[in-house]
Coordinates of C-alpha atoms and ligand atoms in Angstrom, one line a residue:
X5 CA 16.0 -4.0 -1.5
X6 CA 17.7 -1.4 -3.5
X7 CA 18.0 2.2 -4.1
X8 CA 18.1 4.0 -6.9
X9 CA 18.2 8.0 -7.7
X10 CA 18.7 8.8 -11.0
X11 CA 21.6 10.4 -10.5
X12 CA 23.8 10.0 -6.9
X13 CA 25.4 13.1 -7.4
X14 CA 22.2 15.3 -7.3
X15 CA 21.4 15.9 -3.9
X16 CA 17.3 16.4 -3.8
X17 CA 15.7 19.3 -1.7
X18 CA 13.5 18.6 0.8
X19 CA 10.6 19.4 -1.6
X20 CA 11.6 16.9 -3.9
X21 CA 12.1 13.9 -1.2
X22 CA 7.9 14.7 -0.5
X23 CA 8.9 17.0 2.7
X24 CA 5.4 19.6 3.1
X25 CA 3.8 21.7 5.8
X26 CA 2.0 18.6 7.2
X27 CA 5.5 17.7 8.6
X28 CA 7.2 20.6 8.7
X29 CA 4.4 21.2 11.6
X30 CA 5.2 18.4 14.1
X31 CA 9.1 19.9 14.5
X32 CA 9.9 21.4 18.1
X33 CA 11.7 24.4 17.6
X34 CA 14.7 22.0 19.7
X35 CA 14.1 19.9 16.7
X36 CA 14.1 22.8 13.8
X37 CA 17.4 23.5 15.0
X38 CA 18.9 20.4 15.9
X39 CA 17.8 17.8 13.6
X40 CA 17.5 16.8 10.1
X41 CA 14.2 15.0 8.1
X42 CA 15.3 12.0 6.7
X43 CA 13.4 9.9 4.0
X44 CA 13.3 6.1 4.3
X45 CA 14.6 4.6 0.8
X46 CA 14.3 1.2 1.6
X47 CA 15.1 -1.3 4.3
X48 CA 16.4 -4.3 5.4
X49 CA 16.5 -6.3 8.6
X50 CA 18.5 -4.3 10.1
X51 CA 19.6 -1.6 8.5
X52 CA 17.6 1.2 6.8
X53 CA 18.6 3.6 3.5
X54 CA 17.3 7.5 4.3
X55 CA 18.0 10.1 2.2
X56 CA 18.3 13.8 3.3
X57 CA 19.4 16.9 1.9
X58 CA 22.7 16.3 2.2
X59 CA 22.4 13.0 0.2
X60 CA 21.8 9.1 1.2
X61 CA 23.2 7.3 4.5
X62 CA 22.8 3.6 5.9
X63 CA 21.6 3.5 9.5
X64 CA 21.1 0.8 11.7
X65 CA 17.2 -0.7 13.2
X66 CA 17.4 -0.7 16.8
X67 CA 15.1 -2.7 18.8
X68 CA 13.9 0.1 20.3
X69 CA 12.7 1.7 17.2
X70 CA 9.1 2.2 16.3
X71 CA 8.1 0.2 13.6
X72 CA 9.0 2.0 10.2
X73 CA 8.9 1.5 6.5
X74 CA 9.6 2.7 2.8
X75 CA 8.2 6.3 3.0
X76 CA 8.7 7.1 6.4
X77 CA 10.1 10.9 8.0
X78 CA 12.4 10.4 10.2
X79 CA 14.2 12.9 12.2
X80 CA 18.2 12.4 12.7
X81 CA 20.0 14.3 15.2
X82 CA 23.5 16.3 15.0
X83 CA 25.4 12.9 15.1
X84 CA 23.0 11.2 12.2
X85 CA 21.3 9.0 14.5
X86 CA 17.6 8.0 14.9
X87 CA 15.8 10.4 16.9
X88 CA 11.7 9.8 16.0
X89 CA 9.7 8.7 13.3
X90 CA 7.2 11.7 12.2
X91 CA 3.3 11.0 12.2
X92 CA 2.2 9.6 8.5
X93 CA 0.2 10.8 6.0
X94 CA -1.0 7.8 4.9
X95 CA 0.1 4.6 5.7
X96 CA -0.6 0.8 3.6
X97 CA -0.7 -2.2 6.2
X98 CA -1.8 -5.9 5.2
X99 CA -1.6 -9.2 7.4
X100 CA 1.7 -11.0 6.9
X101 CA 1.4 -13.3 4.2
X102 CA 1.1 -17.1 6.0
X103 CA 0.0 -18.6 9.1
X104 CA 1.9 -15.6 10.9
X105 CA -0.3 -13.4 13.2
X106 CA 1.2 -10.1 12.4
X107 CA 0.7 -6.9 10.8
X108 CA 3.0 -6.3 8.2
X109 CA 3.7 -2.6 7.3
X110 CA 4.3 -2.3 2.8
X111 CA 4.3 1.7 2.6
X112 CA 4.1 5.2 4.1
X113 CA 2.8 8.7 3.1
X114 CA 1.9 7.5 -0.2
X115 CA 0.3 10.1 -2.9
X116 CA -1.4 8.0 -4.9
X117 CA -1.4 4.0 -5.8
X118 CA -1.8 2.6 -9.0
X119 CA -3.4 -0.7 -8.6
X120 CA -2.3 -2.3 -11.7
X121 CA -3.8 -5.7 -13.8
X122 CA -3.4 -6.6 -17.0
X123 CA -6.2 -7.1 -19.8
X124 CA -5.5 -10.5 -19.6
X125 CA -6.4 -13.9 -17.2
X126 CA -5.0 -11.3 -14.4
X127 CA -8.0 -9.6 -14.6
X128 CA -10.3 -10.2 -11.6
X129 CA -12.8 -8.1 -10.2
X130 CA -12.6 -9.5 -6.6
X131 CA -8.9 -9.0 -6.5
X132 CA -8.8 -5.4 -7.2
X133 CA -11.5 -4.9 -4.6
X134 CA -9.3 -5.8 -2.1
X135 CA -6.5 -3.4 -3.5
X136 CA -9.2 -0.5 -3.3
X137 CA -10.2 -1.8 0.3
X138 CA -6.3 -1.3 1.2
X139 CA -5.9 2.4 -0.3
X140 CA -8.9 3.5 1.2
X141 CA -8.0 2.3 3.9
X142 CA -4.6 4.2 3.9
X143 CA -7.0 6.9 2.3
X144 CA -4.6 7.2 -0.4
X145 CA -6.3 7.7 -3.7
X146 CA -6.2 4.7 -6.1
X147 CA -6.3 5.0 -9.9
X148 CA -6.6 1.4 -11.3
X149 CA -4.1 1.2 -14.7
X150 CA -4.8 -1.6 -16.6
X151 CA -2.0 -2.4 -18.9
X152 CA -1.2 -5.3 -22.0
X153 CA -3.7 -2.4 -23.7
X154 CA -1.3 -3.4 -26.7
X155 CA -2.0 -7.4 -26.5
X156 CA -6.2 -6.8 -25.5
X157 CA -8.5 -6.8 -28.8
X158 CA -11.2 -5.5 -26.6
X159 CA -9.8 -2.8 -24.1
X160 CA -13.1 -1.6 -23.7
X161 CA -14.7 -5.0 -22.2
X162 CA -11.6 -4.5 -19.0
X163 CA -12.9 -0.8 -18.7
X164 CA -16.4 -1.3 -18.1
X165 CA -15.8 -3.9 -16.1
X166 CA -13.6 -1.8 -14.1
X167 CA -16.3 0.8 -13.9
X168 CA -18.7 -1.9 -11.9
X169 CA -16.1 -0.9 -9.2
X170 CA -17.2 2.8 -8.6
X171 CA -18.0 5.6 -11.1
X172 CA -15.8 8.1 -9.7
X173 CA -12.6 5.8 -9.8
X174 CA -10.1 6.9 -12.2
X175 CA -9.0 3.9 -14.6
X176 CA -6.5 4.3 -17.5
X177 CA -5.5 1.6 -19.9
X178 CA -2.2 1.8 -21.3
X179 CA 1.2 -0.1 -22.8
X180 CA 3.5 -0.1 -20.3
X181 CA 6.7 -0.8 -22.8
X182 CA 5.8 2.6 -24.0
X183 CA 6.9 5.7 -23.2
X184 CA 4.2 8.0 -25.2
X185 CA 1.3 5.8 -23.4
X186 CA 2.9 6.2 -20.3
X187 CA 2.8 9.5 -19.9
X188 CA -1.1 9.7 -19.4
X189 CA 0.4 9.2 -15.8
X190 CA 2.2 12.2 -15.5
X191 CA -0.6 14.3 -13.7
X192 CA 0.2 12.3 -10.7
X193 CA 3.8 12.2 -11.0
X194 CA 4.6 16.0 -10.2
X195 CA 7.6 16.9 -7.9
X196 CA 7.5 15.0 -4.3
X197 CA 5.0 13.2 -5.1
X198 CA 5.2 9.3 -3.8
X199 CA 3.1 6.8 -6.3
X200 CA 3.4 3.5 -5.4
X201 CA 2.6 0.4 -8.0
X202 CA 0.7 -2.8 -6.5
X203 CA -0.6 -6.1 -8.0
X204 CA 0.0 -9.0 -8.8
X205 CA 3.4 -10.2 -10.6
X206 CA 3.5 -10.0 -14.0
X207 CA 1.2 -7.7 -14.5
X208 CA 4.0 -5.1 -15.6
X209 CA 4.9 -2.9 -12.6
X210 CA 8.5 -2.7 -13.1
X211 CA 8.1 -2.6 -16.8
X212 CA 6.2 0.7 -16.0
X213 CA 8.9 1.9 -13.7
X214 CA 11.8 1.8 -16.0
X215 CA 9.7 3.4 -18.9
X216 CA 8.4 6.3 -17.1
X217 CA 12.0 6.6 -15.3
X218 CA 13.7 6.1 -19.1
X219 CA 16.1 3.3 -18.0
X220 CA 16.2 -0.2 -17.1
X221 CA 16.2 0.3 -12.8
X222 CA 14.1 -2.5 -12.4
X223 CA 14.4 -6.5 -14.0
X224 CA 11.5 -7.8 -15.5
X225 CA 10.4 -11.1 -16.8
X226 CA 8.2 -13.1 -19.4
X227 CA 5.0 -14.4 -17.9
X228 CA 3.9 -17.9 -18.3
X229 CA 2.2 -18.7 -21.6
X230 CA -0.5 -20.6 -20.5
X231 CA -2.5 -18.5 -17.1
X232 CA -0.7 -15.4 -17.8
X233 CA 1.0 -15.5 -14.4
X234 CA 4.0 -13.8 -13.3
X235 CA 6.9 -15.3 -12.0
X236 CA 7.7 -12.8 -8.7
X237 CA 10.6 -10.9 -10.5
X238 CA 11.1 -8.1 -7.9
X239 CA 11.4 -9.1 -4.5
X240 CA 11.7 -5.8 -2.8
X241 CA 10.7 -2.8 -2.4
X242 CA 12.5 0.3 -4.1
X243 CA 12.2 4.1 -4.4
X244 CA 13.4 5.1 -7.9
X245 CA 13.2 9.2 -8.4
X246 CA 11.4 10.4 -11.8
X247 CA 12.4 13.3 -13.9
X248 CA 9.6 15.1 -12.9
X249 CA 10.4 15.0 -9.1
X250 CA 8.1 11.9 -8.2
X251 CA 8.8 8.9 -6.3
X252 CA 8.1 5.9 -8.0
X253 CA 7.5 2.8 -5.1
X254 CA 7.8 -0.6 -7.1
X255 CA 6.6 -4.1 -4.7
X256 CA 7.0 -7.4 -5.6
X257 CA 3.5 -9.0 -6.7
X258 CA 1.8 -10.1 -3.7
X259 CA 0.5 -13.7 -3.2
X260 CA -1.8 -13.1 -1.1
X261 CA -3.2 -10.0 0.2
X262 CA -5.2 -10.2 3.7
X263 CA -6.7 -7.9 5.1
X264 CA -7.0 -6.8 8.7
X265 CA -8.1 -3.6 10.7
X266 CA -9.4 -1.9 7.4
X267 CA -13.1 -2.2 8.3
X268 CA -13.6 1.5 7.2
X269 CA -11.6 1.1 4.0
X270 CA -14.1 -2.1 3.1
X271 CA -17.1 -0.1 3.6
X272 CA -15.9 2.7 1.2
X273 CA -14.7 0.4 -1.4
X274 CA -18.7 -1.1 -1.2
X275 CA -20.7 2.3 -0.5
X276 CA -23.4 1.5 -2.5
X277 CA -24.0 -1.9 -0.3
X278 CA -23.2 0.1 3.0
X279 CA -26.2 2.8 2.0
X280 CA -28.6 -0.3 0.4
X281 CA -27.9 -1.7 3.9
X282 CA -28.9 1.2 5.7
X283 CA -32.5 0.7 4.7
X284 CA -32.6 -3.0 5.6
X285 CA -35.6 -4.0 7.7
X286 CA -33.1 -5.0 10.8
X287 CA -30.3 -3.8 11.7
X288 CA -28.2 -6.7 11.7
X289 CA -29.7 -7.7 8.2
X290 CA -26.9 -10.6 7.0
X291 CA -28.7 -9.7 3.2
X292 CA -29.3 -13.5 2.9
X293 CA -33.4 -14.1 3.0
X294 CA -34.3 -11.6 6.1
X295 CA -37.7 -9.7 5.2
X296 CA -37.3 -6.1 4.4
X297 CA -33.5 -6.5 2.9
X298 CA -33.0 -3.2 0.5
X299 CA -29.7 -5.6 -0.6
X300 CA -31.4 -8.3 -2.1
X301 CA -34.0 -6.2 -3.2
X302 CA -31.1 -4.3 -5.3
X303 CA -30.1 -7.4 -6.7
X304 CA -33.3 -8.8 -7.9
X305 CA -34.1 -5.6 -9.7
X306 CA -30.5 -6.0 -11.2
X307 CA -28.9 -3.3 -9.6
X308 CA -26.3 -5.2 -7.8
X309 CA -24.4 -7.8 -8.8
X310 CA -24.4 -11.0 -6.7
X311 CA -20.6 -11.2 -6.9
X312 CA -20.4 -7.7 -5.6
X313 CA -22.8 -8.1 -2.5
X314 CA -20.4 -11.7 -2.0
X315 CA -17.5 -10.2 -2.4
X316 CA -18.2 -7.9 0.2
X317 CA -19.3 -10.0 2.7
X318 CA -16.5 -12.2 2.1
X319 CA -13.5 -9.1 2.8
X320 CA -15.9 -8.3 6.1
X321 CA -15.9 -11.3 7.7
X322 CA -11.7 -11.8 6.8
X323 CA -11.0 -8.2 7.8
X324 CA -13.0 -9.5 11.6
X325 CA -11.5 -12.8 12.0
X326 CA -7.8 -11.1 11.4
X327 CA -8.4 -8.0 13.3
X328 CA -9.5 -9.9 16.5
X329 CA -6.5 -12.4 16.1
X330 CA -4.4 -9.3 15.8
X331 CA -6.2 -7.7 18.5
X332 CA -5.5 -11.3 20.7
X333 CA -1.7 -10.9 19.6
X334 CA -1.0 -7.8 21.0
X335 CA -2.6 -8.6 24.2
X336 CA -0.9 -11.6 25.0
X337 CA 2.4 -9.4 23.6
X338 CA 1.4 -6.7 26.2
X339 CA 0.8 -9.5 29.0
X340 CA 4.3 -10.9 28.2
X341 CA 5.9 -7.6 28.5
X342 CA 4.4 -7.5 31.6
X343 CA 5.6 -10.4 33.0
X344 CA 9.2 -10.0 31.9
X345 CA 9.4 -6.4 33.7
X346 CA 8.1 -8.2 36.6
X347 CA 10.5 -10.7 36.8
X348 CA 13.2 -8.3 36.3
X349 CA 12.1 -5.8 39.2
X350 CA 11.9 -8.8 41.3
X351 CA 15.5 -10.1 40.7
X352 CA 17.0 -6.5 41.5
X353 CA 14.8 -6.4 44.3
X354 CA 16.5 -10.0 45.7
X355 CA 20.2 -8.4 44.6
X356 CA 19.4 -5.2 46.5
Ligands
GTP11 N1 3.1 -6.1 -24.5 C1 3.2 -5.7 -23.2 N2 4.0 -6.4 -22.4 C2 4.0 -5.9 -21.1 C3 3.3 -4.7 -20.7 N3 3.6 -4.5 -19.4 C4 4.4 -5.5 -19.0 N4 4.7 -6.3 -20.0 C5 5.6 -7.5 -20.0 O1 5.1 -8.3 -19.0 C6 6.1 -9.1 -18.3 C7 6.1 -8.9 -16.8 O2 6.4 -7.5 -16.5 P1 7.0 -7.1 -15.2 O3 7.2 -5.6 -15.3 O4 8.2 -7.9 -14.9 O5 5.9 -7.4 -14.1 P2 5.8 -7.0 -12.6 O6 4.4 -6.6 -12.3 O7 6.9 -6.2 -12.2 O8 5.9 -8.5 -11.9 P3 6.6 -8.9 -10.5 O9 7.9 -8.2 -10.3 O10 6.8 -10.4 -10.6 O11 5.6 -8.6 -9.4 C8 7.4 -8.6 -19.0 O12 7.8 -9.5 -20.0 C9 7.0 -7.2 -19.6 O13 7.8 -6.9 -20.7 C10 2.5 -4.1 -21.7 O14 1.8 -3.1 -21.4 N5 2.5 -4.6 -22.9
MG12 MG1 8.4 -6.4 -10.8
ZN13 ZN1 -30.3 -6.8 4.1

């Protein structure tokens, strides 16, 4: 994972590294005086990159740490250590990619997310519904860019498509090699702003960072001829700062993208099948062949589209099964704990 400010010499104020009353509040007065907000840049295994007033610093990731990521507040103390991590804003959490029973933290107090697809084979309605499902989630607001508009002889096809997905989302289409199209995204980039770019590879993420940033932070690659698939360029995630104050947040294209404890970010992503089901017959209505189902009844008239209504049932029943194996995962975690402070009092109790 890298970081990159534009310049390393300018040291950015507090208001440009995102800093705002929201956590300005949760400071003692102890704290006011004795400690300094850091912002987490980027971080590795062990180590993470904060930047503060006074400029960037390395600190290490001690085990016993609260879980933090790109984004983050932190507060150091006097001697530039880790004191606490500050409540978020917003935070974007998936299930570890794999058979790996774990939550896996991608971003804090994001602004807004651009959920990004190309007008090309990328292009899937399903897929971005899951995007949507994480940033409401995070209630961050997404705006869904769909770039290539310079490849796609029918831009317009992608748009209205787009718009099945909610009338009040914003969607822009643009050319992300260039710069004059890329500023239609300049009302979200105003000074401490955080905007972080998802989707899959290839779609041009990176490619939008380096024009909107006006040089080449970030490597970028071809994607295949033939499906129009990426090849996972970037690998990790990275802050780069914009002219206009905003910090850009480019990740890798994810593989897979799982959802788990985002029930409430599902149901706001499909409100218009969360209010048809409200007037169901029964109130466990599965909307398959019950009597009385306002969802199929929407469908049949043509006011929902079958995909929609599967897709939705499809992110539910994920979003259970992973929550509860999460859920089961910190238990046995907690239980295990448990048992190792137990066998620890009882050895100093045999020494003593
Ligand atoms: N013509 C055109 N090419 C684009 C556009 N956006 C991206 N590209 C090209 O698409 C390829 C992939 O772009 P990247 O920016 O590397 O894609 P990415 O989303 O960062 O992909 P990963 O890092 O693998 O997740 C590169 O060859 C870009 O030049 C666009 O709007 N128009
Ligand atoms: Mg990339
Ligand atoms: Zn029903």
């Amino acid at each position: 994972m890298r970081v990159i400010l534009r310049n390393m010499e300018t040291k950015l104020s507090l208001g440009q590294l995102g800093w705002r009353h929201f956590f300005q509040q949760q400071l003692s007065l102890v704290e006011f005086e004795h400690c300094q907000p850091a912002r987490v840049f980027a971080q590795q295994r062990s180590l993470l990159t904060v930047v503060t007033e006074s400029g960037e610093s390395v600190i290490p990731v001690l085990p016993s740490m609260e879980a933090v990521t790109v984004g983050d507040w932190i507060l150091l103390n006097d001697r530039g250590h880790f004191e606490r991590l500050l409540e978020r804003n917003s935070l974007f959490a998936r299930k570890a990619a794999g058979s790996k029973i774990e939550r896996q933290l991608i971003a804090a107090n994001v602004d807004t997310v651009f959920i990004v697809t190309s007008m090309n084979l990328d292009f899937n309605l399903n897929r971005l519904e899951r995007y949507l499902a994480l940033a409401h989630e995070a209630e961050v607001e997404p705006v869904i860019l769909l770039t290539k508009s310079d490849l796609c002889e029918n831009p317009e096809f992608y748009i209205s498509e787009a718009r099945k997905l909610g009338e009040l989302i914003d969607i822009v289409t643009l050319n992300s090699l260039d710069a004059a199209s890329t500023t239609q995204l300049m009302p979200w980039c105003e000074e401490g702003k955080m905007i972080a770019f998802m989707g899959s590879s290839g779609v041009g993420k990176s490619t939008l960072v380096n024009t909107l940033s006006g040089y080449s932070a970030q490597q970028t690659r071809a994607i295949r001829a033939d499906d129009d698939k990426g090849r996972h360029t970037t690998t990790g995630r990275s802050l780069h700062c914009l002219a206009s104050g905003a910090l850009l947040l480019d990740t890798p294209g994810m593989r897979e993208l799982q959802l788990a404890d985002s029930e409430s970010g599902i149901e706001d992503t499909f409100a218009e099948i969360v209010e048809l089901a409200s007037r169901c017959k029964f109130s466990d209505c599965q909307h398959q062949q019950e009597p009385g189902c306002a969802v199929r009844a929407a469908i049949d008239a043509g006011q929902l589209d079958e995909r929609r209504l599967q897709s939705y049932l499809k992110l539910k029943k994920e979003q259970a099964f992973n929550s509860a194996s999460l859920a089961e995962k910190r238990a046995q975690d907690r239980a295990f704990g448990k048992h190792v402070r137990s066998v620890m009092r009882s050895k100093e109790q045999s020494k003593g």
